[in-house]
């Protein structure tokens, strides 16, 4: 209802958003993730879709590349392997076969690439 403290906080967030160009950073992070994940999809038929908006990106997994066969078990195995390697991932989706990635906008490109490397190693080991 227009609390002065809440309004001041919102304005401060908007200033930082503009000053640090966070919208463009979100787009750049998302593009980097989609590029890396699409490269993985080219060598792993189980990755049926790579999609996202800004820095929130997801991959959808299917059995034998068949989009009618959601592979929630593979999603669980990938996230468990990633956790063992130090990367925390989240499964989601109606069938539990989606792995969602939401990288902090403060993460460096090197850190994002490290995460993509871990994810690729997980697919190589488990898929």
PDB file of C-alpha atoms in Angstrom:
ATOM      1  CA  UNK A   1       0.000   0.000   0.000  1.00  0.00           C
ATOM      2  CA  UNK A   2       2.915   2.340  -0.603  1.00  0.00           C
ATOM      3  CA  UNK A   3       4.947   1.873   2.550  1.00  0.00           C
ATOM      4  CA  UNK A   4       7.710   4.523   2.471  1.00  0.00           C
ATOM      5  CA  UNK A   5      10.362   1.971   3.485  1.00  0.00           C
ATOM      6  CA  UNK A   6       9.254  -0.536   0.839  1.00  0.00           C
ATOM      7  CA  UNK A   7       9.183   2.201  -1.821  1.00  0.00           C
ATOM      8  CA  UNK A   8      12.684   3.386  -0.870  1.00  0.00           C
ATOM      9  CA  UNK A   9      13.986  -0.193  -1.056  1.00  0.00           C
ATOM     10  CA  UNK A  10      12.353  -0.731  -4.448  1.00  0.00           C
ATOM     11  CA  UNK A  11      13.868   2.468  -5.817  1.00  0.00           C
ATOM     12  CA  UNK A  12      17.320   1.471  -4.535  1.00  0.00           C
ATOM     13  CA  UNK A  13      17.023  -1.912  -6.260  1.00  0.00           C
ATOM     14  CA  UNK A  14      15.983  -0.244  -9.512  1.00  0.00           C
ATOM     15  CA  UNK A  15      18.981   2.104  -9.313  1.00  0.00           C
ATOM     16  CA  UNK A  16      21.405  -0.798  -8.862  1.00  0.00           C
ATOM     17  CA  UNK A  17      19.667  -2.707 -11.674  1.00  0.00           C
ATOM     18  CA  UNK A  18      20.233   0.186 -14.069  1.00  0.00           C
ATOM     19  CA  UNK A  19      23.686   1.177 -12.807  1.00  0.00           C
ATOM     20  CA  UNK A  20      25.092  -2.366 -13.082  1.00  0.00           C
ATOM     21  CA  UNK A  21      23.229  -3.146 -16.331  1.00  0.00           C
ATOM     22  CA  UNK A  22      21.769  -6.316 -14.822  1.00  0.00           C
ATOM     23  CA  UNK A  23      19.195  -6.865 -17.567  1.00  0.00           C
ATOM     24  CA  UNK A  24      21.952  -7.196 -20.173  1.00  0.00           C
ATOM     25  CA  UNK A  25      23.983  -9.391 -17.802  1.00  0.00           C
ATOM     26  CA  UNK A  26      20.979 -11.699 -17.475  1.00  0.00           C
ATOM     27  CA  UNK A  27      20.724 -11.957 -21.258  1.00  0.00           C
ATOM     28  CA  UNK A  28      24.471 -12.631 -21.586  1.00  0.00           C
ATOM     29  CA  UNK A  29      24.438 -15.328 -18.895  1.00  0.00           C
ATOM     30  CA  UNK A  30      21.450 -17.013 -20.523  1.00  0.00           C
ATOM     31  CA  UNK A  31      23.067 -16.984 -23.942  1.00  0.00           C
ATOM     32  CA  UNK A  32      26.273 -18.493 -22.536  1.00  0.00           C
ATOM     33  CA  UNK A  33      24.304 -21.233 -20.785  1.00  0.00           C
ATOM     34  CA  UNK A  34      22.144 -22.045 -23.810  1.00  0.00           C
ATOM     35  CA  UNK A  35      25.200 -22.224 -26.065  1.00  0.00           C
ATOM     36  CA  UNK A  36      26.975 -24.653 -23.716  1.00  0.00           C
ATOM     37  CA  UNK A  37      23.869 -26.764 -23.129  1.00  0.00           C
ATOM     38  CA  UNK A  38      23.053 -26.937 -26.841  1.00  0.00           C
ATOM     39  CA  UNK A  39      26.587 -28.236 -27.431  1.00  0.00           C
ATOM     40  CA  UNK A  40      25.888 -30.975 -24.858  1.00  0.00           C
ATOM     41  CA  UNK A  41      22.556 -31.743 -26.514  1.00  0.00           C
ATOM     42  CA  UNK A  42      24.359 -32.336 -29.814  1.00  0.00           C
ATOM     43  CA  UNK A  43      26.199 -35.293 -28.280  1.00  0.00           C
ATOM     44  CA  UNK A  44      23.517 -36.549 -25.864  1.00  0.00           C
ATOM     45  CA  UNK A  45      20.208 -37.531 -27.480  1.00  0.00           C
ATOM     46  CA  UNK A  46      18.574 -37.619 -24.043  1.00  0.00           C
ATOM     47  CA  UNK A  47      18.569 -33.800 -23.987  1.00  0.00           C
ATOM     48  CA  UNK A  48      15.417 -33.081 -25.936  1.00  0.00           C
ATOM     49  CA  UNK A  49      15.056 -29.360 -25.293  1.00  0.00           C
ATOM     50  CA  UNK A  50      17.127 -26.405 -24.114  1.00  0.00           C
ATOM     51  CA  UNK A  51      15.087 -23.336 -23.257  1.00  0.00           C
ATOM     52  CA  UNK A  52      15.051 -20.316 -21.042  1.00  0.00           C
ATOM     53  CA  UNK A  53      14.543 -16.659 -20.443  1.00  0.00           C
ATOM     54  CA  UNK A  54      17.524 -14.597 -19.420  1.00  0.00           C
ATOM     55  CA  UNK A  55      19.673 -16.327 -16.820  1.00  0.00           C
ATOM     56  CA  UNK A  56      17.021 -18.980 -16.055  1.00  0.00           C
ATOM     57  CA  UNK A  57      17.640 -21.888 -18.404  1.00  0.00           C
ATOM     58  CA  UNK A  58      16.358 -25.460 -18.422  1.00  0.00           C
ATOM     59  CA  UNK A  59      17.000 -28.717 -20.220  1.00  0.00           C
ATOM     60  CA  UNK A  60      14.369 -31.400 -20.657  1.00  0.00           C
ATOM     61  CA  UNK A  61      15.431 -35.033 -20.648  1.00  0.00           C
ATOM     62  CA  UNK A  62      13.838 -37.919 -22.550  1.00  0.00           C
ATOM     63  CA  UNK A  63      14.480 -41.642 -22.879  1.00  0.00           C
ATOM     64  CA  UNK A  64      16.270 -42.443 -26.135  1.00  0.00           C
ATOM     65  CA  UNK A  65      15.519 -38.947 -27.424  1.00  0.00           C
ATOM     66  CA  UNK A  66      11.783 -39.738 -27.616  1.00  0.00           C
ATOM     67  CA  UNK A  67       9.896 -36.609 -26.527  1.00  0.00           C
ATOM     68  CA  UNK A  68       6.963 -38.809 -25.476  1.00  0.00           C
ATOM     69  CA  UNK A  69       9.089 -40.559 -22.823  1.00  0.00           C
ATOM     70  CA  UNK A  70      10.068 -38.176 -20.018  1.00  0.00           C
ATOM     71  CA  UNK A  71      13.175 -39.387 -18.165  1.00  0.00           C
ATOM     72  CA  UNK A  72      12.832 -38.270 -14.548  1.00  0.00           C
ATOM     73  CA  UNK A  73      15.205 -41.030 -13.405  1.00  0.00           C
ATOM     74  CA  UNK A  74      18.011 -39.626 -15.559  1.00  0.00           C
ATOM     75  CA  UNK A  75      17.326 -36.125 -14.239  1.00  0.00           C
ATOM     76  CA  UNK A  76      17.711 -37.450 -10.678  1.00  0.00           C
ATOM     77  CA  UNK A  77      20.924 -39.313 -11.534  1.00  0.00           C
ATOM     78  CA  UNK A  78      22.400 -36.225 -13.227  1.00  0.00           C
ATOM     79  CA  UNK A  79      21.565 -33.962 -10.286  1.00  0.00           C
ATOM     80  CA  UNK A  80      23.002 -36.519  -7.818  1.00  0.00           C
ATOM     81  CA  UNK A  81      26.218 -36.804  -9.851  1.00  0.00           C
ATOM     82  CA  UNK A  82      26.453 -33.017 -10.112  1.00  0.00           C
ATOM     83  CA  UNK A  83      26.000 -32.694  -6.345  1.00  0.00           C
ATOM     84  CA  UNK A  84      28.832 -35.182  -5.781  1.00  0.00           C
ATOM     85  CA  UNK A  85      30.989 -32.969  -8.017  1.00  0.00           C
ATOM     86  CA  UNK A  86      30.070 -29.758  -6.158  1.00  0.00           C
ATOM     87  CA  UNK A  87      27.320 -28.397  -8.428  1.00  0.00           C
ATOM     88  CA  UNK A  88      23.791 -28.025  -7.076  1.00  0.00           C
ATOM     89  CA  UNK A  89      21.027 -28.455  -9.659  1.00  0.00           C
ATOM     90  CA  UNK A  90      17.248 -28.466  -9.384  1.00  0.00           C
ATOM     91  CA  UNK A  91      14.837 -30.881 -11.045  1.00  0.00           C
ATOM     92  CA  UNK A  92      11.392 -29.631 -11.893  1.00  0.00           C
ATOM     93  CA  UNK A  93       8.616 -29.977 -14.451  1.00  0.00           C
ATOM     94  CA  UNK A  94       5.364 -31.883 -14.510  1.00  0.00           C
ATOM     95  CA  UNK A  95       7.181 -35.189 -15.037  1.00  0.00           C
ATOM     96  CA  UNK A  96      10.330 -34.348 -13.040  1.00  0.00           C
ATOM     97  CA  UNK A  97      12.488 -34.615 -16.172  1.00  0.00           C
ATOM     98  CA  UNK A  98      13.603 -30.983 -16.352  1.00  0.00           C
ATOM     99  CA  UNK A  99      16.824 -29.640 -14.875  1.00  0.00           C
ATOM    100  CA  UNK A 100      16.612 -25.914 -14.216  1.00  0.00           C
ATOM    101  CA  UNK A 101      19.602 -23.623 -13.890  1.00  0.00           C
ATOM    102  CA  UNK A 102      19.429 -20.124 -12.454  1.00  0.00           C
ATOM    103  CA  UNK A 103      22.869 -18.579 -12.153  1.00  0.00           C
ATOM    104  CA  UNK A 104      23.394 -15.501  -9.979  1.00  0.00           C
ATOM    105  CA  UNK A 105      24.067 -12.473 -12.155  1.00  0.00           C
ATOM    106  CA  UNK A 106      27.203 -11.821 -10.115  1.00  0.00           C
ATOM    107  CA  UNK A 107      28.749 -15.143 -11.221  1.00  0.00           C
ATOM    108  CA  UNK A 108      31.772 -14.694 -13.470  1.00  0.00           C
ATOM    109  CA  UNK A 109      31.888 -16.167 -16.963  1.00  0.00           C
ATOM    110  CA  UNK A 110      34.676 -18.465 -15.746  1.00  0.00           C
ATOM    111  CA  UNK A 111      32.452 -19.811 -12.980  1.00  0.00           C
ATOM    112  CA  UNK A 112      29.599 -20.367 -15.437  1.00  0.00           C
ATOM    113  CA  UNK A 113      31.972 -22.249 -17.746  1.00  0.00           C
ATOM    114  CA  UNK A 114      33.176 -24.357 -14.806  1.00  0.00           C
ATOM    115  CA  UNK A 115      29.563 -25.286 -14.027  1.00  0.00           C
ATOM    116  CA  UNK A 116      28.938 -26.201 -17.657  1.00  0.00           C
ATOM    117  CA  UNK A 117      32.053 -28.378 -17.597  1.00  0.00           C
ATOM    118  CA  UNK A 118      30.818 -30.206 -14.511  1.00  0.00           C
ATOM    119  CA  UNK A 119      27.431 -30.693 -16.115  1.00  0.00           C
ATOM    120  CA  UNK A 120      29.026 -32.086 -19.287  1.00  0.00           C
ATOM    121  CA  UNK A 121      31.111 -34.498 -17.200  1.00  0.00           C
ATOM    122  CA  UNK A 122      27.939 -35.639 -15.437  1.00  0.00           C
ATOM    123  CA  UNK A 123      26.241 -36.415 -18.739  1.00  0.00           C
ATOM    124  CA  UNK A 124      29.326 -38.262 -19.946  1.00  0.00           C
ATOM    125  CA  UNK A 125      29.390 -40.326 -16.738  1.00  0.00           C
ATOM    126  CA  UNK A 126      25.683 -41.027 -16.283  1.00  0.00           C
ATOM    127  CA  UNK A 127      23.777 -40.683 -19.560  1.00  0.00           C
TER     128      UNK A 127
END
